[in-house]
PDB file of N, CA and C in Angstrom:
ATOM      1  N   UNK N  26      78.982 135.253  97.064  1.00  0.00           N
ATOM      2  CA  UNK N  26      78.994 133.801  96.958  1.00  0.00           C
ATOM      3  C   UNK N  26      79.844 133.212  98.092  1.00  0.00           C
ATOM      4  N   UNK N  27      79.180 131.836  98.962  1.00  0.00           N
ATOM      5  CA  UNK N  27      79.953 131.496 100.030  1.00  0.00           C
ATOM      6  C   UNK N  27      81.347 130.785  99.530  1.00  0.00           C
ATOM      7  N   UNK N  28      82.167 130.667 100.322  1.00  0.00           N
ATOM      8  CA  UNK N  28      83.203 129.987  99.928  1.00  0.00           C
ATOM      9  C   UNK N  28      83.130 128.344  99.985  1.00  0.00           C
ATOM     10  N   UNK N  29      84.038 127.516  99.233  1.00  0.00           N
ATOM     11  CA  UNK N  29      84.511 126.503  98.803  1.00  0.00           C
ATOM     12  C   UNK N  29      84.358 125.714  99.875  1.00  0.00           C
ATOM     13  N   UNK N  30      83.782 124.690 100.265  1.00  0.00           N
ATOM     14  CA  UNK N  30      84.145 123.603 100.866  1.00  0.00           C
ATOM     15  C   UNK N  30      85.190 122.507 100.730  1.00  0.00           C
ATOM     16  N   UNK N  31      85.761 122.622 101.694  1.00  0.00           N
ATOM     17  CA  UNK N  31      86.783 120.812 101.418  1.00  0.00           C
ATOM     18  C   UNK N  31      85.935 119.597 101.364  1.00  0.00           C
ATOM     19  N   UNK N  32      86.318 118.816 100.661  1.00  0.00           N
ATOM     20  CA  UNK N  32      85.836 117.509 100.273  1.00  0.00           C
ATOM     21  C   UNK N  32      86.394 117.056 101.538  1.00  0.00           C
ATOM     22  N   UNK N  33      84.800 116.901 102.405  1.00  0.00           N
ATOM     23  CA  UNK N  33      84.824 115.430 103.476  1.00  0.00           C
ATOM     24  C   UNK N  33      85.724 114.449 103.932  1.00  0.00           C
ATOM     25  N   UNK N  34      85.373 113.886 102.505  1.00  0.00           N
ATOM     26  CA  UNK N  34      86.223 112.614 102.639  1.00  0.00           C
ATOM     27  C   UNK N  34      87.548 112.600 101.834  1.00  0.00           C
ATOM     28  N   UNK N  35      88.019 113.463 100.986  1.00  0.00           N
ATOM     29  CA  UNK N  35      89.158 114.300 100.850  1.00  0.00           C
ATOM     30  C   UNK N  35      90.268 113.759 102.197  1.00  0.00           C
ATOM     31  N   UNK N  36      90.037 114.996 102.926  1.00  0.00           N
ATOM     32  CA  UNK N  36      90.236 115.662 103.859  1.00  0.00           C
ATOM     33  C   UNK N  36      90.666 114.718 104.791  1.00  0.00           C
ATOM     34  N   UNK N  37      90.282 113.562 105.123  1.00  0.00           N
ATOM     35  CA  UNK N  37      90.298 112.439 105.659  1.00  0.00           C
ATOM     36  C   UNK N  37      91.404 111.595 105.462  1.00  0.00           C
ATOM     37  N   UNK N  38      91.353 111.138 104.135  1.00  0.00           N
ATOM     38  CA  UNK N  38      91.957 110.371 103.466  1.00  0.00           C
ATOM     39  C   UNK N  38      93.490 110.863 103.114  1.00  0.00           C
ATOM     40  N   UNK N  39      93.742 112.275 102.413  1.00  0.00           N
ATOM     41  CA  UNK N  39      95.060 112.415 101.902  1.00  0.00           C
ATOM     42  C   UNK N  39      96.009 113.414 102.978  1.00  0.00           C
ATOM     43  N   UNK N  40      96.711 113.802 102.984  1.00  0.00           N
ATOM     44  CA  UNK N  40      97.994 114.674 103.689  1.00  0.00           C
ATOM     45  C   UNK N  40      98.720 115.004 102.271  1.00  0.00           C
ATOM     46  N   UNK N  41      99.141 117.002 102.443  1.00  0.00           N
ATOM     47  CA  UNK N  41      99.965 117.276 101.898  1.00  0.00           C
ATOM     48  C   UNK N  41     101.280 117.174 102.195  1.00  0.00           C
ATOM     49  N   UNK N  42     102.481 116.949 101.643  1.00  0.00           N
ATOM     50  CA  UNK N  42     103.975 116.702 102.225  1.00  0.00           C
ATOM     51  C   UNK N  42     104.306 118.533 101.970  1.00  0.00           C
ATOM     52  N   UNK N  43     105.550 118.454 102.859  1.00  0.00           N
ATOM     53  CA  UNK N  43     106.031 119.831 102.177  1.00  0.00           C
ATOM     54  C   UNK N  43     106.524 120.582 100.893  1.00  0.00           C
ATOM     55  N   UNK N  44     107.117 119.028  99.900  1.00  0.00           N
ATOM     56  CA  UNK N  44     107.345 119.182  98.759  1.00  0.00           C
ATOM     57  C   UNK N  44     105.765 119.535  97.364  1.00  0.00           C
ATOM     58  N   UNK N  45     104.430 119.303  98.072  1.00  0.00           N
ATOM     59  CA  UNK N  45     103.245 119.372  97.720  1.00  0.00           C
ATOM     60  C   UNK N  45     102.870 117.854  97.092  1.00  0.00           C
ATOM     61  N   UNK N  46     103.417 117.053  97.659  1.00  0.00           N
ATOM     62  CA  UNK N  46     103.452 115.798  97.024  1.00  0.00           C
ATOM     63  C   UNK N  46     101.898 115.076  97.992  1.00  0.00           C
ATOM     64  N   UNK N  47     101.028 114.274  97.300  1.00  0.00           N
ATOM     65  CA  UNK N  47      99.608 114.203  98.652  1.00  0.00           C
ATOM     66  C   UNK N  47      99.919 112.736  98.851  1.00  0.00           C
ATOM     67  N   UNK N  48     100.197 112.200 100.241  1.00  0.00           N
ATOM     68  CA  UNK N  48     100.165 111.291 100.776  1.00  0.00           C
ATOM     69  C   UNK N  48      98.593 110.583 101.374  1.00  0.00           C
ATOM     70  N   UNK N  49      98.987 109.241 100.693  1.00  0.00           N
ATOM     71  CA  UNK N  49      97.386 108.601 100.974  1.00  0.00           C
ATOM     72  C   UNK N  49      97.785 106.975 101.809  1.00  0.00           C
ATOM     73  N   UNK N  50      96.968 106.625 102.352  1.00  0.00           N
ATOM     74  CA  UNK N  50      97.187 105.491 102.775  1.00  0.00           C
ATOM     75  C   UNK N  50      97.035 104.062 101.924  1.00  0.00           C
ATOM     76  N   UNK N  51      97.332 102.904 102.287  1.00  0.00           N
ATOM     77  CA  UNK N  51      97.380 101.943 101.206  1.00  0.00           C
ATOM     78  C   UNK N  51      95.914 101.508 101.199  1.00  0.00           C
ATOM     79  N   UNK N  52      95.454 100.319 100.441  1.00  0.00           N
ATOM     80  CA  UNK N  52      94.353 100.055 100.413  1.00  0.00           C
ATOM     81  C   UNK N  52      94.441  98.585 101.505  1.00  0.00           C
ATOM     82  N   UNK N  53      93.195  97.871 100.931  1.00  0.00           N
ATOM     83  CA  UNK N  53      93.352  95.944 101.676  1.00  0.00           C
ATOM     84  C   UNK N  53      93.288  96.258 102.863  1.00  0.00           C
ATOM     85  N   UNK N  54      93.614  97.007 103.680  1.00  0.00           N
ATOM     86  CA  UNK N  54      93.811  96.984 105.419  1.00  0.00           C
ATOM     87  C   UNK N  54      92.814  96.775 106.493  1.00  0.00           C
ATOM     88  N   UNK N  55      91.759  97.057 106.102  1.00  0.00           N
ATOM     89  CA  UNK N  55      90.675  96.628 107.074  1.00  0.00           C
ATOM     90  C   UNK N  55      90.037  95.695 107.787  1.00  0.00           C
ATOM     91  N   UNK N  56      90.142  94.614 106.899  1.00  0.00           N
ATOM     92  CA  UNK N  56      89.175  93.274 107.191  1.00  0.00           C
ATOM     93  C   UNK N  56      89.529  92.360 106.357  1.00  0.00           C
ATOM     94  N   UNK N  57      89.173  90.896 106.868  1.00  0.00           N
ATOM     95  CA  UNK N  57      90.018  89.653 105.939  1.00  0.00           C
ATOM     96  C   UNK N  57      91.234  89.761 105.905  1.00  0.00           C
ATOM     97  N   UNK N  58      91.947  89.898 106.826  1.00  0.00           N
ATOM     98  CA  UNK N  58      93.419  90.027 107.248  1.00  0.00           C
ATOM     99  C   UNK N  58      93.830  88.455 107.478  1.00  0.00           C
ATOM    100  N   UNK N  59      93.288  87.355 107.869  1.00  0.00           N
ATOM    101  CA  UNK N  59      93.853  86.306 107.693  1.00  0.00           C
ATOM    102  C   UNK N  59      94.209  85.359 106.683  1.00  0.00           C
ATOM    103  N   UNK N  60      93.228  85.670 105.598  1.00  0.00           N
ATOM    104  CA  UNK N  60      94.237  85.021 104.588  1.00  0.00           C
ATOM    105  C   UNK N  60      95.347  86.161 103.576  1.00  0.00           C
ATOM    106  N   UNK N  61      95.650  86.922 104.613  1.00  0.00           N
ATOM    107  CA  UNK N  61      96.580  87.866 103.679  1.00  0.00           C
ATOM    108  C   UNK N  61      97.343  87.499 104.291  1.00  0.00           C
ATOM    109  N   UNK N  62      99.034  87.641 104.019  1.00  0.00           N
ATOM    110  CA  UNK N  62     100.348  87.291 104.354  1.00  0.00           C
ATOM    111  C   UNK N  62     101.051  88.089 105.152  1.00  0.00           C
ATOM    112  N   UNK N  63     101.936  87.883 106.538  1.00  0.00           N
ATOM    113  CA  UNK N  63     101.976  89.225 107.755  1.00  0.00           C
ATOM    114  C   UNK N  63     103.277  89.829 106.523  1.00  0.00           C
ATOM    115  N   UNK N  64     103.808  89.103 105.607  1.00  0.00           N
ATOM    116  CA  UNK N  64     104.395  90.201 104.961  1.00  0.00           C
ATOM    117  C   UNK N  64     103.749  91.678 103.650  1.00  0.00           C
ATOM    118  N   UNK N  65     102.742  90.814 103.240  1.00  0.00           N
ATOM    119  CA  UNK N  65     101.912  91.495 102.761  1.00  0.00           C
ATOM    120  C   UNK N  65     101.048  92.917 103.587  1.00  0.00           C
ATOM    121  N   UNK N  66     100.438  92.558 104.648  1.00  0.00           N
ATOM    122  CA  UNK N  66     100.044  93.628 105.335  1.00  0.00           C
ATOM    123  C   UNK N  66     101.082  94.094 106.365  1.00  0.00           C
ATOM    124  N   UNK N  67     102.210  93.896 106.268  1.00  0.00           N
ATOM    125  CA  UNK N  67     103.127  94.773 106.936  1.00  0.00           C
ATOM    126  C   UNK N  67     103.459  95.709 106.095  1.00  0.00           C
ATOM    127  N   UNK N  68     103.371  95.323 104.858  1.00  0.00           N
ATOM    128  CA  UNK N  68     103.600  96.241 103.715  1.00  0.00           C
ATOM    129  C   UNK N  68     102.991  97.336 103.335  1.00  0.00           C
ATOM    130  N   UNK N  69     101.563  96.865 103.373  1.00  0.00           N
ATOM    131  CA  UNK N  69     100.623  97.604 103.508  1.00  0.00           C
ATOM    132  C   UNK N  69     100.252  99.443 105.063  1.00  0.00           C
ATOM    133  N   UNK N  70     100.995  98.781 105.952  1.00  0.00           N
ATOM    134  CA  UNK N  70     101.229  99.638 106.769  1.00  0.00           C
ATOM    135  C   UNK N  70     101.686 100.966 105.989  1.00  0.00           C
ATOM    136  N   UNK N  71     102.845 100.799 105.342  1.00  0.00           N
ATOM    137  CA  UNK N  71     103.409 101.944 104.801  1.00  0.00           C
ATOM    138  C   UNK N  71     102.247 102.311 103.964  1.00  0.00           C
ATOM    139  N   UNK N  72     102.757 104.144 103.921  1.00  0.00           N
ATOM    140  CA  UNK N  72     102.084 105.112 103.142  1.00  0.00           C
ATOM    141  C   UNK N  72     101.977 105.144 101.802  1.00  0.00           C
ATOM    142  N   UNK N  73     101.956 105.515 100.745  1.00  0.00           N
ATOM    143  CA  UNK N  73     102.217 105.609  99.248  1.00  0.00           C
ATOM    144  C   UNK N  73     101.646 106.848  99.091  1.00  0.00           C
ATOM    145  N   UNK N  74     102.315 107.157  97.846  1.00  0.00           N
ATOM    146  CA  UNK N  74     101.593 108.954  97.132  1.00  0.00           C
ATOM    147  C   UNK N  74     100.632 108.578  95.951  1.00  0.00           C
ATOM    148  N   UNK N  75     100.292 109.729  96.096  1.00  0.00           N
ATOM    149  CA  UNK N  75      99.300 109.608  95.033  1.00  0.00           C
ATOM    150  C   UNK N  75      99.475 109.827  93.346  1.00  0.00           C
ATOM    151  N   UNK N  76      99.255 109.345  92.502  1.00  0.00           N
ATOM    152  CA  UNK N  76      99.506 109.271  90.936  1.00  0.00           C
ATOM    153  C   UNK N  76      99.434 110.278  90.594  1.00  0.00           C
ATOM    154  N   UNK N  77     100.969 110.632  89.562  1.00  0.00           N
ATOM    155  CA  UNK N  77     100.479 112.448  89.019  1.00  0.00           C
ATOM    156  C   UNK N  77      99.510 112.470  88.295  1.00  0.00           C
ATOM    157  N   UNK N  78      99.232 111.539  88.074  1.00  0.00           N
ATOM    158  CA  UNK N  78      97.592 111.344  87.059  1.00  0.00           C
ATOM    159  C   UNK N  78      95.908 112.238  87.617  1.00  0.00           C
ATOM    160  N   UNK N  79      96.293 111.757  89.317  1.00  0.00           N
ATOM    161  CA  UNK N  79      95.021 111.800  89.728  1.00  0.00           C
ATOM    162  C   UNK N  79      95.518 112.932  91.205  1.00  0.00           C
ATOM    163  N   UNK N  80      96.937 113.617  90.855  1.00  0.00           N
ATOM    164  CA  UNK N  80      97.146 114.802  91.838  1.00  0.00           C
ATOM    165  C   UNK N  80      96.171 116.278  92.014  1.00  0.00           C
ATOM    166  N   UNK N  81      96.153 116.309  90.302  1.00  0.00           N
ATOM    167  CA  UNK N  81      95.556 117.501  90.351  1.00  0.00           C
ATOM    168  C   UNK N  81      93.835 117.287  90.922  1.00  0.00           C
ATOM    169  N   UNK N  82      93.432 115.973  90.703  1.00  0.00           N
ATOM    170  CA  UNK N  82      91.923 116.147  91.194  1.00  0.00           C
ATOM    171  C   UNK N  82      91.735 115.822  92.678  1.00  0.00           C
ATOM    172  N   UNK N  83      92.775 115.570  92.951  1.00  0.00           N
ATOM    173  CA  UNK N  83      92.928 115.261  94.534  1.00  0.00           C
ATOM    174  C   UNK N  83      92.658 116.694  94.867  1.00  0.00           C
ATOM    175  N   UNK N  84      93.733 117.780  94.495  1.00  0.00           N
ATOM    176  CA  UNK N  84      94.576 119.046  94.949  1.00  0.00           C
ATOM    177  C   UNK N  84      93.056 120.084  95.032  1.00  0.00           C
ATOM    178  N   UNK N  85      91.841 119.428  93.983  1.00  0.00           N
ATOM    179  CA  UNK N  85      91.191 120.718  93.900  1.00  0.00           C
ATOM    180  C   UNK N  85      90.190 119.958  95.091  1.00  0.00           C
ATOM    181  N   UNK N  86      90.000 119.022  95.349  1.00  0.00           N
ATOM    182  CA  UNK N  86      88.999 118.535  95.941  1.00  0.00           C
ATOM    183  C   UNK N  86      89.447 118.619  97.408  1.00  0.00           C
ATOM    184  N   UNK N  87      91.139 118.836  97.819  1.00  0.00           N
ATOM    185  CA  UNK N  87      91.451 119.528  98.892  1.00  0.00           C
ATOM    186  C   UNK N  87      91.665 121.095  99.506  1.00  0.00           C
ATOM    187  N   UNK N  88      91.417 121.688  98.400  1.00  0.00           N
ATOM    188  CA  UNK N  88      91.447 123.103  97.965  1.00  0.00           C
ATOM    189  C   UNK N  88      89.998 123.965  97.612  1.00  0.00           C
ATOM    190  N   UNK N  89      89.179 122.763  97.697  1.00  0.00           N
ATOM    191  CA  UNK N  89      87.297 123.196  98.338  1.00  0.00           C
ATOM    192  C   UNK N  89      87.547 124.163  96.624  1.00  0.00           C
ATOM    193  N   UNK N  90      88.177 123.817  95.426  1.00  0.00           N
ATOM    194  CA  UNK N  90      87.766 124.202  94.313  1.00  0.00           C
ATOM    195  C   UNK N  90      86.588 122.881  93.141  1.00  0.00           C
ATOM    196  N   UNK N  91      85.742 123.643  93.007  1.00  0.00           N
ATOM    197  CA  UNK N  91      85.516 122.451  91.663  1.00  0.00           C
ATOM    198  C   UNK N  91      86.037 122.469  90.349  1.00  0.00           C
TER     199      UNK N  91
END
């Protein structure tokens, strides 16, 4: 049986830290930036982690497990 693929768009989207913690980027950032506030999308710049809720389905979908 071939091996596991990483999820695409996974792969893209998150970074593991060294502590195994998965770093994702914020959302809002793309488009329609003028009626958002330069403090609001400065904010948005920064990184955030991901919910221990939704780590483990991140972890397998970066780990090419289903």
């Amino acid at each position: 049986m071939p091996k596991m693929k990483t999820h695409s768009g996974a792969k893209k989207r998150f970074r593991l830290t060294a502590s195994g913690k998965i770093k994702r980027a914020k959302q809002n950032k793309n488009h329609i930036l003028n009626k958002k506030s330069t403090k609001r999308t400065r904010h948005l710049r920064q990184g955030g982690y991901v919910h221990k809720t939704q780590e483990k389905t991140i972890a397998s979908l970066l780990n090419g497990q289903d």
